[in-house]
Short mmCIF file of C-alpha atoms in Angstrom, two decimals:
data_model
loop_
_atom_site.label_atom_id
_atom_site.label_comp_id
_atom_site.label_asym_id
_atom_site.label_seq_id
_atom_site.Cartn_x
_atom_site.Cartn_y
_atom_site.Cartn_z
CA MET A 1182 -37.84 7.88 -3.86
CA ALA A 1183 -35.93 10.23 -6.15
CA ALA A 1184 -34.17 11.78 -3.16
CA THR A 1185 -33.08 8.33 -1.98
CA GLU A 1186 -31.66 7.47 -5.40
CA THR A 1187 -29.84 10.79 -5.56
CA LYS A 1188 -28.29 10.18 -2.14
CA ALA A 1189 -27.21 6.69 -3.15
CA LYS A 1190 -25.50 8.04 -6.23
CA ALA A 1191 -23.79 10.77 -4.24
CA THR A 1192 -22.32 8.29 -1.78
CA LYS A 1193 -21.27 5.75 -4.39
CA SER A 1194 -17.58 4.96 -4.15
CA HIS A 1195 -15.34 5.45 -7.13
CA PRO A 1196 -11.82 4.15 -7.76
CA ILE A 1197 -9.03 6.57 -6.94
CA GLU A 1198 -7.73 8.40 -10.00
CA SER A 1199 -4.08 9.40 -9.95
CA TRP A 1200 -3.25 12.92 -11.07
CA ASP A 1201 -2.88 13.13 -14.84
CA ASP A 1202 -0.62 16.18 -15.04
CA GLY A 1203 3.09 16.86 -14.71
CA ILE A 1204 5.25 13.83 -13.99
CA SER A 1205 2.44 11.93 -12.25
CA PRO A 1206 1.61 9.57 -15.17
CA ILE A 1207 5.28 8.61 -15.44
CA TYR A 1208 6.13 8.32 -11.77
CA THR A 1209 3.07 6.25 -10.88
CA HIS A 1210 4.44 3.45 -13.10
CA LEU A 1211 8.06 4.01 -12.06
CA HIS A 1212 7.30 3.86 -8.35
CA PRO A 1213 6.87 0.07 -7.89
CA LEU A 1214 10.12 -0.49 -9.77
CA LEU A 1215 11.93 1.83 -7.38
CA LEU A 1216 10.51 -0.02 -4.37
CA LEU A 1217 11.47 -3.40 -5.80
CA GLY A 1218 14.92 -2.06 -6.67
CA LEU A 1219 15.45 -0.83 -3.11
CA PHE A 1220 14.35 -4.17 -1.67
CA TYR A 1221 16.57 -6.10 -4.10
CA TYR A 1222 19.55 -3.90 -3.22
CA GLN A 1223 19.03 -4.46 0.50
CA PHE A 1224 18.20 -8.17 0.21
CA PRO A 1225 21.70 -9.55 1.01
CA SER A 1226 21.91 -7.35 4.10
CA LEU A 1227 18.36 -8.29 5.05
CA VAL A 1228 19.24 -11.98 5.00
CA GLU A 1229 22.46 -11.42 6.95
CA ASN A 1230 21.16 -8.99 9.58
CA PRO A 1231 17.39 -8.34 9.47
CA VAL A 1232 17.14 -6.31 12.68
CA GLU A 1233 19.71 -3.79 11.50
CA THR A 1234 18.62 -3.66 7.87
CA LEU A 1235 14.83 -3.46 8.22
CA PRO A 1236 14.61 -0.06 9.99
CA GLN A 1237 17.15 1.45 7.59
CA THR A 1238 15.23 0.18 4.58
CA ALA A 1239 11.95 1.39 6.09
CA LEU A 1240 13.24 4.97 5.95
CA GLY A 1241 13.79 4.66 2.20
CA VAL A 1242 10.42 2.99 1.68
CA ALA A 1243 8.65 5.71 3.66
CA ALA A 1244 10.37 8.42 1.60
CA LEU A 1245 9.44 6.74 -1.69
CA GLN A 1246 5.84 6.24 -0.58
CA LEU A 1247 5.56 9.85 0.56
CA LEU A 1248 6.94 11.06 -2.76
CA TYR A 1249 4.56 8.81 -4.70
CA LEU A 1250 1.49 9.93 -2.76
CA CYS A 1251 2.33 13.63 -3.01
CA ILE A 1252 3.05 13.44 -6.74
CA CYS A 1253 0.44 10.98 -7.95
CA ILE A 1254 -2.48 10.45 -5.56
CA PRO A 1255 -5.18 12.87 -4.31
CA GLY A 1256 -5.39 12.89 -0.53
CA SER A 1257 -8.41 12.76 1.73
CA ASN A 1258 -8.35 16.57 2.00
CA GLN A 1259 -8.81 16.93 -1.75
CA ALA A 1260 -12.31 16.56 -3.16
CA GLN A 1261 -12.95 13.51 -5.31
CA LEU A 1262 -16.02 14.30 -7.33
CA PRO A 1263 -17.42 11.88 -9.92
CA GLN A 1264 -16.85 14.05 -12.95
CA ARG A 1265 -16.55 12.63 -16.43
CA GLY A 1266 -13.13 12.89 -17.98
CA LYS A 1267 -12.04 12.92 -21.57
CA LYS A 1268 -12.39 9.16 -21.86
CA LYS A 1269 -15.87 7.71 -21.75
CA GLY A 1270 -16.73 6.31 -18.37
CA LYS A 1271 -13.65 7.69 -16.67
CA VAL A 1272 -14.10 9.32 -13.27
CA THR A 1273 -11.70 12.18 -12.70
CA GLN A 1274 -10.68 14.00 -9.55
CA ASN A 1275 -11.54 17.56 -8.69
CA HIS A 1276 -8.31 19.54 -8.29
CA GLN A 1277 -10.05 22.28 -6.33
CA GLY A 1278 -8.12 23.06 -3.17
CA ASP A 1279 -4.87 21.63 -4.50
CA THR A 1280 -2.21 24.28 -3.97
CA GLY A 1281 0.87 22.29 -4.84
CA PHE A 1282 3.31 19.80 -3.40
CA GLY A 1283 3.43 21.53 -0.01
CA ALA A 1284 -0.31 21.14 0.51
CA LYS A 1285 0.02 17.41 -0.11
CA LEU A 1286 3.09 17.03 2.09
CA VAL A 1287 1.33 17.73 5.40
CA PRO A 1288 -1.38 15.05 5.01
CA GLY A 1289 1.32 12.75 3.67
CA ILE A 1290 3.37 13.13 6.84
CA LEU A 1291 0.30 12.81 9.08
CA SER A 1292 -0.71 9.63 7.26
CA LEU A 1293 2.82 8.31 7.69
CA ILE A 1294 2.58 8.88 11.44
CA LEU A 1295 -0.69 6.93 11.53
CA ALA A 1296 0.83 4.10 9.52
CA VAL A 1297 3.80 3.85 11.89
CA THR A 1298 2.03 4.32 15.22
CA LEU A 1299 -1.26 2.57 14.48
CA GLY A 1300 -0.90 0.38 11.41
CA ALA A 1301 2.46 -1.23 12.22
CA PRO A 1302 1.57 -2.46 15.75
CA LEU A 1303 -1.79 -3.83 14.58
CA ILE A 1304 -0.18 -5.69 11.70
CA ALA A 1305 2.50 -7.07 14.04
CA ILE A 1306 -0.26 -8.43 16.29
CA VAL A 1307 -1.96 -10.02 13.28
CA LEU A 1308 1.35 -11.60 12.26
CA ILE A 1309 1.66 -13.15 15.72
CA LEU A 1310 -1.91 -14.44 15.53
CA PHE A 1311 -1.05 -16.03 12.19
CA GLY A 1312 1.96 -17.84 13.62
CA ALA A 1313 4.85 -15.39 13.94
CA PRO A 1314 7.25 -16.17 16.83
CA LEU A 1315 5.88 -14.84 20.11
CA THR A 1316 8.70 -15.50 22.58
CA SER A 1317 11.53 -14.65 20.18
CA HIS A 1318 12.23 -12.48 17.12
CA GLN A 1319 10.01 -9.70 18.47
CA ALA A 1320 12.03 -7.00 16.70
CA HIS A 1321 11.82 -8.94 13.44
CA THR A 1322 8.03 -9.10 13.72
CA ILE A 1323 7.66 -5.43 14.61
CA TYR A 1324 9.80 -4.33 11.68
CA CYS A 1325 7.96 -6.71 9.38
CA GLY A 1326 4.69 -5.12 10.48
CA LEU A 1327 6.20 -1.70 9.84
CA HIS A 1328 7.14 -2.55 6.25
CA ILE A 1329 3.75 -4.09 5.50
CA SER A 1330 2.05 -1.04 7.00
CA LEU A 1331 4.12 1.31 4.84
CA LEU A 1332 3.11 -0.65 1.76
CA ALA A 1333 -0.51 -1.51 2.54
CA ALA A 1334 -1.84 0.92 5.17
CA TYR A 1335 0.04 4.16 4.51
CA PRO A 1336 -1.59 4.91 1.11
CA LEU A 1337 -5.01 4.04 2.55
CA PHE A 1338 -4.55 6.50 5.41
CA TYR A 1339 -3.57 9.13 2.85
CA VAL A 1340 -6.59 8.70 0.57
CA HIS A 1341 -9.25 7.90 3.20
CA GLY A 1342 -8.00 9.70 6.30
CA VAL A 1343 -10.16 8.78 9.28
CA ASP A 1344 -13.39 8.38 7.30
CA GLY A 1345 -15.07 5.49 9.13
CA ALA A 1346 -17.41 4.63 6.26
CA LYS A 1347 -14.50 4.30 3.85
CA TRP A 1348 -12.54 2.08 6.23
CA ILE A 1349 -15.56 -0.18 6.74
CA GLU A 1350 -15.84 -0.46 2.97
CA VAL A 1351 -12.14 -1.32 2.69
CA GLY A 1352 -12.32 -3.84 5.53
CA ALA A 1353 -15.32 -5.52 3.94
CA LEU A 1354 -13.45 -5.69 0.59
CA ALA A 1355 -16.32 -3.71 -0.90
CA ALA A 1356 -14.22 -0.79 -2.16
CA PRO A 1357 -13.67 -0.57 -5.93
CA ILE A 1358 -10.27 -1.76 -7.10
CA ASP A 1359 -7.75 0.94 -7.97
CA GLU A 1360 -3.98 1.24 -7.74
CA VAL A 1361 -4.10 2.07 -4.01
CA PHE A 1362 -6.53 -0.65 -2.91
CA GLY A 1363 -5.04 -3.10 -5.40
CA ALA A 1364 -1.58 -2.52 -3.92
CA THR A 1365 -2.95 -3.14 -0.43
CA VAL A 1366 -4.62 -6.41 -1.42
CA GLY A 1367 -1.53 -7.46 -3.37
CA THR A 1368 0.73 -6.74 -0.39
CA LEU A 1369 -1.37 -8.84 1.98
CA ILE A 1370 -1.72 -11.74 -0.45
CA GLY A 1371 1.99 -11.58 -1.25
CA ALA A 1372 2.94 -11.65 2.43
CA TRP A 1373 0.68 -14.65 2.97
CA VAL A 1374 2.16 -16.52 0.01
CA GLY A 1375 5.63 -15.52 1.19
CA ALA A 1376 5.15 -17.61 4.32
CA VAL A 1377 5.06 -20.83 2.30
CA PRO A 1378 8.86 -21.38 1.99
CA ILE A 1379 9.59 -20.82 5.70
CA PRO A 1380 8.80 -24.34 7.01
CA LEU A 1381 10.29 -26.15 4.00
CA ASP A 1382 13.42 -28.17 4.72
CA TRP A 1383 15.71 -26.38 2.28
CA ASP A 1384 18.18 -25.01 4.86
CA ARG A 1385 18.55 -21.67 3.10
CA GLU A 1386 19.45 -18.49 4.96
CA TRP A 1387 16.76 -16.51 3.16
CA GLN A 1388 14.08 -18.79 4.64
CA LYS A 1389 14.43 -17.27 8.09
CA TRP A 1390 11.78 -15.00 9.52
CA PRO A 1391 10.62 -12.60 8.05
CA VAL A 1392 12.61 -12.47 4.79
CA THR A 1393 10.22 -14.41 2.56
CA ILE A 1394 7.20 -12.64 4.05
CA LEU A 1395 8.60 -9.28 3.03
CA ALA A 1396 9.75 -10.52 -0.38
CA GLY A 1397 6.20 -11.65 -1.07
CA ALA A 1398 4.77 -8.39 0.27
CA TYR A 1399 6.93 -6.23 -2.00
CA MET A 1400 6.25 -8.32 -5.09
CA GLY A 1401 2.56 -8.43 -4.23
CA TYR A 1402 2.51 -4.64 -3.84
CA ALA A 1403 3.98 -4.12 -7.31
CA VAL A 1404 1.64 -6.61 -8.98
CA GLY A 1405 -1.42 -5.36 -7.11
CA LYS A 1406 -0.69 -1.73 -7.91
CA VAL A 1407 -0.26 -2.38 -11.63
CA VAL A 1408 -3.24 -4.74 -11.92
CA GLY A 1409 -5.46 -2.54 -9.76
CA GLY A 1410 -4.51 0.59 -11.67
CA LEU A 1411 -5.02 -0.85 -15.14
CA PRO A 1412 -6.94 -4.06 -16.06
CA LEU A 1413 -9.03 -4.46 -12.89
CA LYS A 1414 -9.65 -0.80 -12.15
CA GLY A 1415 -13.20 -0.20 -10.96
CA PHE A 1416 -13.96 -3.86 -10.28
CA LYS A 1417 -15.14 -5.00 -6.87
CA ILE A 1418 -14.11 -8.16 -5.06
CA LYS A 1419 -17.07 -10.52 -4.83
CA ILE A 1420 -17.09 -12.94 -1.92
CA ALA A 1421 -19.70 -15.66 -2.30
#
C-alpha cells in the first residue's frame, strides 16, 4: 500500500515552473507583448495579402518562441523534480543537466521541427473539419494551422517531448494549468472565438479567412499565458 502511494506521488504532475534566474523572470512577461506587437505590426499586410504575409510572420513568431523557451522554460530533457522552493507550496525545477543556452537550443529546434511537420498539418485538418474552406484557400488554412501550432503546440513539444503519458494528460485536459498549458488552451479558445465575426454581414476586409481566427489565437495566447502563469497556476480543468 505504501509503495503504491509513493509511486502515485512520484508520477503526480506539477505545473511547469519557468526559470527564476537571469533575465527569465522579465522576459517571460515581455514575451506575449512582443508576439502581440509583431502581429499588430503585420496586421495591415495580413488583411491585404494573407498568403504572402503569414509565412513571413511565422518566421518571426518561431524565432520569438524559440527564444522564450530557451530563456524561460525547462525542456523535456531537463529534470523537473517536485522540490520545495523558497515560497511555501512552490514547486521548483531541478537545474541539473542544464549547461546553458546551447543545451536548450537543440531541443528547441527539434521541437520546432515537430510543431511544423506534425502539429501544423494536424491543426489544418482540424480547421477543415470545423468548417474551413476545403476546395479553396488551402494555403490560408495551412498557414493558419502553422501559426496556431507555433503558439499552442510548439511549447508543449518542448516541455513534454514525446512522452505519451504527458500528451494523454494534456489531451484529456487533466494537466495542471501553467503558463505553457494555459497559453495552449487560450490559443485554442481564442481561435474558436475568432471565428465568430467571419459570417457576419459587416463587409469588412479583416473578416476574410483566416484573419479573425489568428487575431483571436494571438490574443488568447497572451491571456492564457498570463492567467495560467499567475492566478490559475496549478489548477486543473474540471469537466463535469
